[in-house]
Amino acid sequence: MPQYLGLDASTQSMTGLIIDTDAQAIVAEESINFDEHFAARYGVENGVVDKGEGVVHSYPLMWIEALELLLVRLRDSGQDLSKIAALSGSGQQHGTVYLNAGASSALNALEAHSSLSDQLSGVFSRDTAPIWMDSSTSRQCQEIEEAVGGQDALLELTGNTAFERFSGPQIRRFFQDEPEAYAATATISLVSSFVASVLAGKLVSVDAGDGSGTNLMDIRTRDWSGKAQEATAPGLANRMAPIAASAKSVGSIHPYFIEKYGFANDCMVLPFSGDNPCSLIGLGLVNPGQAALSLGTSDTLFSCMAEPRVSFEGEGCVFSSPDDVHYMALICFMNGSLAREAVRDRYNLDWQGFTETLRSTEPGNDGRLMLPYFDPEIVPNVSAGVVRQDLAEDDVEGNVRAVIEAQAVSSYIHSRWMAVDIASLNVTGGGSANEEILKVFANVHGCPVQRFETTNSTALGAALKALKGHQTDLSWSSIAETFCQPSDSVIQPEPSTRQIYHRLITAYGKLEQSHGR
Ligand code: XUL
């Protein structure tokens, strides 16, 4: 009765999801919210610490504490963790964890009588990790692009132009700002590979899915690019373990977890990947042309591609798929649930009130428009500042509909470069539970929107990676067919809204451009 565990170290929480191959079903899902458990100790809000001037960090030690709490919760809820044949995981992409020379032996020496955080508190050469919300590295982006021969050269090499949140620019800034701490850094992990390293009790690398979110990986060979590493910081190649093949075990789980939580001796640990690449798999996007939408802290729209098609306008990113064969195109909008929550809170609504307000308003919002840049936006790349057109700030109804229509329209406009004819959108993420929001996306994109049993498609994708790594002869198509079927609740577009949204798309595009965006 093999079971597989998928972990998801996301921005706001640590989630665990277990699938059972006999039952062909998800049998457990637990989540530890960072703010709920650690806000007092670490001072985080929405899982992060905003240090101002675009600097946004989080605490790797907090993630470890959450991992421990999650395992306690899974064990105490009656899960028999000895049934887990293999585990894998996903992490918020781009974040970097800086480890000192003692990390390797500390990971190896973990003992069950003490907590993970007590034993690992001394392994960092930097207490905090810059994460994907950090937009403070514009200078470093320019420097890296120049050093590899220009923006197009970096795009050609890594599949991506330099993005502020990507690992390479963040590492360069650390090297420049804190040269001594950089010198004391023996290993740089990503969020995903850091959590994998704790479970394996040794330093392990990322897969190509997460490696491609660094501006450091050759997108075609799926290996680190020496040229990009040299352009980023001296001695970087020695500080990063080689890219791991997605489906190849990095070893067995460390005895700490066997003794403390009852995992089996031979429970395999598969390399972890980024949250978006895992979501690609978890939503069953294993064939080119399929597309999906994730409504999470950030909103992302992504598709599976046969080749690494790139965005010359810098609207999107290209990552390797965790199947190590295909690629994924991804557009990341910073103002996802952050913007929805900002509007909800600004007008003192709860989610129910927000949803009822949205339902009570008309598609097209009578021309009332908003550019919802509550935080600096990634696509388009602009600084923070909400813009309203024909929309009063105290108009509650207008602002609620405007923020959702802005998100849907922006995702439509900025996904043209993918050249994917989106026939349907598979949706995931916390926001996908809200049918009124999904209706707007279905109408703007003019295609059906399909929901899934779980909104944790990242953790499901990670569990499926574990299954594939353990049962290597299973094909991705058959895995997706078994575990990634949409639920019955498909949301169809309403033909009567086509004209309205065509007009809105044009008007929104003009507003965006008139603001230099
Ligand atoms: C993708 C991105 C975010 C993070 C956090 O490029 O920055 O989606 O992965 O979810």
CSV table of N, CA and C in Angstrom, one decimal, residues 77-175:
chain,number,residue,atom,x,y,z
A,77,SER,N,-2.2,13.0,13.8
A,77,SER,CA,-3.6,12.9,13.2
A,77,SER,C,-3.8,11.4,12.8
A,78,GLY,N,-2.9,10.6,13.1
A,78,GLY,CA,-3.1,9.1,12.8
A,78,GLY,C,-2.5,8.6,11.5
A,79,GLN,N,-1.7,9.4,10.8
A,79,GLN,CA,-1.1,9.0,9.6
A,79,GLN,C,0.1,8.0,10.0
A,80,ASP,N,0.1,6.9,9.4
A,80,ASP,CA,1.2,5.9,9.6
A,80,ASP,C,2.3,6.3,8.6
A,81,LEU,N,3.3,7.0,9.0
A,81,LEU,CA,4.3,7.6,8.1
A,81,LEU,C,5.3,6.5,7.6
A,82,SER,N,5.2,5.3,8.2
A,82,SER,CA,6.0,4.2,7.7
A,82,SER,C,5.5,3.7,6.3
A,83,LYS,N,4.3,4.1,5.9
A,83,LYS,CA,3.8,3.7,4.6
A,83,LYS,C,4.3,4.6,3.5
A,84,ILE,N,5.0,5.7,3.9
A,84,ILE,CA,5.5,6.6,2.8
A,84,ILE,C,6.7,6.0,2.1
A,85,ALA,N,6.6,5.6,0.9
A,85,ALA,CA,7.7,5.0,0.2
A,85,ALA,C,8.7,6.0,-0.3
A,86,ALA,N,8.2,7.2,-0.6
A,86,ALA,CA,9.1,8.2,-1.1
A,86,ALA,C,8.4,9.6,-0.8
A,87,LEU,N,9.3,10.6,-0.7
A,87,LEU,CA,8.7,12.0,-0.5
A,87,LEU,C,9.5,12.9,-1.4
A,88,SER,N,8.8,14.0,-1.8
A,88,SER,CA,9.5,15.1,-2.5
A,88,SER,C,8.8,16.4,-2.0
A,89,GLY,N,9.2,17.5,-2.6
A,89,GLY,CA,8.6,18.7,-2.1
A,89,GLY,C,8.8,19.8,-3.1
A,90,SER,N,8.2,20.9,-2.7
A,90,SER,CA,8.3,22.1,-3.6
A,90,SER,C,8.6,23.3,-2.6
A,91,GLY,N,9.2,24.3,-3.2
A,91,GLY,CA,9.4,25.5,-2.4
A,91,GLY,C,9.1,26.8,-3.2
A,92,GLN,N,8.7,27.8,-2.5
A,92,GLN,CA,8.6,29.1,-3.2
A,92,GLN,C,9.9,29.3,-4.0
A,93,GLN,N,9.7,29.7,-5.2
A,93,GLN,CA,10.9,29.8,-6.1
A,93,GLN,C,11.8,31.0,-5.8
A,94,HIS,N,13.0,30.9,-6.2
A,94,HIS,CA,14.0,32.0,-6.2
A,94,HIS,C,14.7,32.3,-4.9
A,95,GLY,N,14.0,32.0,-3.8
A,95,GLY,CA,14.6,32.4,-2.5
A,95,GLY,C,15.9,31.6,-2.2
A,96,THR,N,16.9,32.3,-1.6
A,96,THR,CA,18.2,31.7,-1.4
A,96,THR,C,18.5,31.6,0.1
A,97,VAL,N,19.1,30.4,0.5
A,97,VAL,CA,19.5,30.1,1.8
A,97,VAL,C,21.0,30.0,1.9
A,98,TYR,N,21.6,30.7,2.9
A,98,TYR,CA,23.1,30.8,2.9
A,98,TYR,C,23.6,30.0,4.1
A,99,LEU,N,24.4,29.0,3.8
A,99,LEU,CA,24.8,28.0,4.8
A,99,LEU,C,26.3,28.1,5.0
A,100,ASN,N,26.7,27.9,6.3
A,100,ASN,CA,28.2,28.0,6.6
A,100,ASN,C,28.8,26.6,6.5
A,101,ALA,N,30.1,26.5,6.7
A,101,ALA,CA,30.8,25.3,6.5
A,101,ALA,C,30.4,24.2,7.5
A,102,GLY,N,29.7,24.6,8.6
A,102,GLY,CA,29.3,23.6,9.5
A,102,GLY,C,27.9,22.9,9.2
A,103,ALA,N,27.3,23.4,8.1
A,103,ALA,CA,25.9,22.9,7.8
A,103,ALA,C,25.9,21.4,7.5
A,104,SER,N,26.9,21.0,6.7
A,104,SER,CA,26.9,19.6,6.2
A,104,SER,C,26.9,18.6,7.4
A,105,SER,N,27.9,18.9,8.3
A,105,SER,CA,28.0,17.9,9.5
A,105,SER,C,26.8,18.1,10.4
A,106,ALA,N,26.3,19.3,10.6
A,106,ALA,CA,25.1,19.4,11.5
A,106,ALA,C,23.9,18.7,10.9
A,107,LEU,N,23.7,18.7,9.6
A,107,LEU,CA,22.6,18.0,9.0
A,107,LEU,C,22.7,16.5,9.2
A,108,ASN,N,24.0,16.1,9.0
A,108,ASN,CA,24.2,14.6,9.2
A,108,ASN,C,24.1,14.1,10.6
A,109,ALA,N,24.4,15.0,11.6
A,109,ALA,CA,24.4,14.6,13.0
A,109,ALA,C,23.1,14.7,13.7
A,110,LEU,N,22.0,15.0,13.0
A,110,LEU,CA,20.7,15.2,13.7
A,110,LEU,C,20.4,14.1,14.6
A,111,GLU,N,19.9,14.4,15.8
A,111,GLU,CA,19.6,13.4,16.8
A,111,GLU,C,18.1,13.6,17.3
A,112,ALA,N,17.4,12.5,17.4
A,112,ALA,CA,15.9,12.6,17.6
A,112,ALA,C,15.5,13.2,19.0
A,113,HIS,N,16.5,13.2,19.9
A,113,HIS,CA,16.0,13.7,21.3
A,113,HIS,C,15.9,15.2,21.3
A,114,SER,N,16.4,15.9,20.3
A,114,SER,CA,16.3,17.3,20.3
A,114,SER,C,15.6,17.8,19.1
A,115,SER,N,15.2,19.1,19.0
A,115,SER,CA,14.4,19.6,17.9
A,115,SER,C,15.3,19.9,16.7
A,116,LEU,N,14.7,20.0,15.5
A,116,LEU,CA,15.5,20.4,14.3
A,116,LEU,C,16.0,21.8,14.5
A,117,SER,N,15.2,22.7,15.0
A,117,SER,CA,15.6,24.1,15.1
A,117,SER,C,16.8,24.3,16.1
A,118,ASP,N,16.7,23.5,17.2
A,118,ASP,CA,17.8,23.6,18.2
A,118,ASP,C,19.1,23.2,17.5
A,119,GLN,N,19.0,22.1,16.7
A,119,GLN,CA,20.2,21.5,16.2
A,119,GLN,C,20.8,22.3,14.9
A,120,LEU,N,19.9,23.0,14.3
A,120,LEU,CA,20.3,23.6,13.0
A,120,LEU,C,20.3,25.2,13.1
A,121,SER,N,20.2,25.7,14.3
A,121,SER,CA,20.2,27.2,14.4
A,121,SER,C,21.5,27.8,14.0
A,122,GLY,N,22.6,27.0,14.1
A,122,GLY,CA,23.9,27.6,13.9
A,122,GLY,C,24.4,27.3,12.4
A,123,VAL,N,23.6,26.9,11.5
A,123,VAL,CA,24.1,26.5,10.2
A,123,VAL,C,24.1,27.6,9.2
A,124,PHE,N,23.6,28.8,9.6
A,124,PHE,CA,23.4,29.8,8.6
A,124,PHE,C,24.6,30.9,8.6
A,125,SER,N,25.0,31.3,7.4
A,125,SER,CA,25.9,32.4,7.3
A,125,SER,C,25.2,33.7,7.2
A,126,ARG,N,23.9,33.6,7.1
A,126,ARG,CA,23.0,34.7,7.0
A,126,ARG,C,21.6,34.2,7.6
A,127,ASP,N,21.1,34.9,8.6
A,127,ASP,CA,19.9,34.4,9.2
A,127,ASP,C,18.7,34.4,8.4
A,128,THR,N,18.6,35.4,7.5
A,128,THR,CA,17.4,35.5,6.7
A,128,THR,C,17.7,35.1,5.2
A,129,ALA,N,16.6,34.8,4.5
A,129,ALA,CA,16.7,34.5,3.1
A,129,ALA,C,15.9,35.5,2.3
A,130,PRO,N,16.5,36.1,1.3
A,130,PRO,CA,15.7,37.0,0.4
A,130,PRO,C,14.8,36.1,-0.4
A,131,ILE,N,13.6,36.5,-0.5
A,131,ILE,CA,12.6,35.7,-1.3
A,131,ILE,C,12.1,36.4,-2.5
A,132,TRP,N,11.2,35.7,-3.2
A,132,TRP,CA,10.7,36.2,-4.5
A,132,TRP,C,10.0,37.5,-4.5
A,133,MET,N,9.6,38.0,-3.3
A,133,MET,CA,8.9,39.3,-3.3
A,133,MET,C,9.9,40.5,-3.2
A,134,ASP,N,11.2,40.1,-3.1
A,134,ASP,CA,12.3,41.1,-3.0
A,134,ASP,C,12.5,41.8,-4.4
A,135,SER,N,12.4,43.1,-4.5
A,135,SER,CA,12.6,43.7,-5.8
A,135,SER,C,13.7,44.7,-5.7
A,136,SER,N,14.7,44.5,-4.9
A,136,SER,CA,15.7,45.5,-4.6
A,136,SER,C,17.0,45.3,-5.4
A,137,THR,N,17.0,44.5,-6.4
A,137,THR,CA,18.2,44.2,-7.1
A,137,THR,C,18.3,44.7,-8.6
A,138,SER,N,17.7,45.8,-8.9
A,138,SER,CA,17.7,46.3,-10.3
A,138,SER,C,19.2,46.5,-10.8
A,139,ARG,N,20.0,47.0,-9.9
A,139,ARG,CA,21.4,47.3,-10.3
A,139,ARG,C,22.1,46.0,-10.6
A,140,GLN,N,21.9,45.0,-9.8
A,140,GLN,CA,22.6,43.7,-10.0
A,140,GLN,C,22.1,43.0,-11.2
A,141,CYS,N,20.8,43.2,-11.5
A,141,CYS,CA,20.2,42.6,-12.8
A,141,CYS,C,21.0,43.2,-14.0
A,142,GLN,N,21.2,44.5,-14.0
A,142,GLN,CA,21.9,45.1,-15.1
A,142,GLN,C,23.3,44.6,-15.2
A,143,GLU,N,23.9,44.6,-14.0
A,143,GLU,CA,25.4,44.2,-14.0
A,143,GLU,C,25.5,42.7,-14.6
A,144,ILE,N,24.6,41.9,-14.2
A,144,ILE,CA,24.7,40.5,-14.6
A,144,ILE,C,24.5,40.4,-16.1
A,145,GLU,N,23.4,41.1,-16.6
A,145,GLU,CA,23.2,41.1,-18.1
A,145,GLU,C,24.4,41.6,-18.8
A,146,GLU,N,24.9,42.7,-18.4
A,146,GLU,CA,26.1,43.3,-19.1
A,146,GLU,C,27.2,42.2,-19.1
A,147,ALA,N,27.5,41.6,-18.0
A,147,ALA,CA,28.6,40.7,-17.9
A,147,ALA,C,28.5,39.4,-18.8
A,148,VAL,N,27.3,39.0,-19.1
A,148,VAL,CA,27.2,37.9,-20.0
A,148,VAL,C,27.0,38.3,-21.4
A,149,GLY,N,27.0,39.6,-21.7
A,149,GLY,CA,27.0,40.1,-23.1
A,149,GLY,C,25.6,40.7,-23.5
A,150,GLY,N,24.9,41.1,-22.5
A,150,GLY,CA,23.6,41.8,-22.8
A,150,GLY,C,22.4,41.0,-22.4
A,151,GLN,N,21.2,41.7,-22.4
A,151,GLN,CA,20.0,41.1,-22.0
A,151,GLN,C,19.6,39.9,-22.8
A,152,ASP,N,19.7,40.0,-24.1
A,152,ASP,CA,19.4,38.9,-25.0
A,152,ASP,C,20.3,37.7,-24.8
A,153,ALA,N,21.5,38.0,-24.5
A,153,ALA,CA,22.5,36.9,-24.3
A,153,ALA,C,22.1,36.1,-23.0
A,154,LEU,N,21.7,36.8,-22.0
A,154,LEU,CA,21.2,36.1,-20.8
A,154,LEU,C,19.9,35.3,-21.0
A,155,LEU,N,19.1,36.0,-21.8
A,155,LEU,CA,17.8,35.3,-22.2
A,155,LEU,C,18.0,34.0,-22.9
A,156,GLU,N,18.9,34.1,-23.9
A,156,GLU,CA,19.2,33.0,-24.7
A,156,GLU,C,19.8,31.9,-23.9
A,157,LEU,N,20.7,32.2,-23.0
A,157,LEU,CA,21.4,31.3,-22.2
A,157,LEU,C,20.5,30.6,-21.1
A,158,THR,N,19.8,31.4,-20.4
A,158,THR,CA,19.1,30.9,-19.2
A,158,THR,C,17.6,30.8,-19.4
A,159,GLY,N,17.1,31.3,-20.5
A,159,GLY,CA,15.6,31.3,-20.8
A,159,GLY,C,15.0,32.5,-20.2
A,160,ASN,N,15.7,33.3,-19.4
A,160,ASN,CA,15.1,34.5,-18.7
A,160,ASN,C,16.0,35.7,-18.7
A,161,THR,N,15.4,36.9,-18.9
A,161,THR,CA,16.2,38.1,-18.6
A,161,THR,C,16.4,38.1,-17.1
A,162,ALA,N,17.3,39.0,-16.6
A,162,ALA,CA,17.5,39.1,-15.2
A,162,ALA,C,16.2,39.7,-14.5
A,163,PHE,N,15.7,39.0,-13.5
A,163,PHE,CA,14.6,39.5,-12.8
A,163,PHE,C,15.1,39.8,-11.3
A,164,GLU,N,14.6,40.9,-10.8
A,164,GLU,CA,15.0,41.3,-9.4
A,164,GLU,C,14.9,40.1,-8.4
A,165,ARG,N,13.8,39.3,-8.5
A,165,ARG,CA,13.6,38.3,-7.5
A,165,ARG,C,14.4,37.0,-7.7
A,166,PHE,N,15.0,36.9,-8.9
A,166,PHE,CA,15.7,35.6,-9.2
A,166,PHE,C,16.9,35.5,-8.3
A,167,SER,N,17.3,34.3,-8.1
A,167,SER,CA,18.4,34.0,-7.1
A,167,SER,C,19.7,34.7,-7.5
A,168,GLY,N,20.1,34.7,-8.8
A,168,GLY,CA,21.4,35.2,-9.2
A,168,GLY,C,21.6,36.7,-8.7
A,169,PRO,N,20.6,37.6,-9.1
A,169,PRO,CA,20.8,39.0,-8.7
A,169,PRO,C,20.8,39.1,-7.1
A,170,GLN,N,20.0,38.3,-6.4
A,170,GLN,CA,20.0,38.3,-5.0
A,170,GLN,C,21.3,37.9,-4.4
A,171,ILE,N,21.9,36.9,-5.0
A,171,ILE,CA,23.2,36.4,-4.5
A,171,ILE,C,24.3,37.5,-4.7
A,172,ARG,N,24.2,38.1,-5.9
A,172,ARG,CA,25.2,39.2,-6.2
A,172,ARG,C,25.1,40.3,-5.2
A,173,ARG,N,23.9,40.7,-4.9
A,173,ARG,CA,23.7,41.8,-3.9
A,173,ARG,C,24.3,41.4,-2.6
A,174,PHE,N,24.1,40.2,-2.2
A,174,PHE,CA,24.6,39.8,-0.9
A,174,PHE,C,26.1,39.8,-0.9
A,175,PHE,N,26.7,39.3,-2.0
A,175,PHE,CA,28.2,39.3,-2.2
A,175,PHE,C,28.7,40.8,-2.1
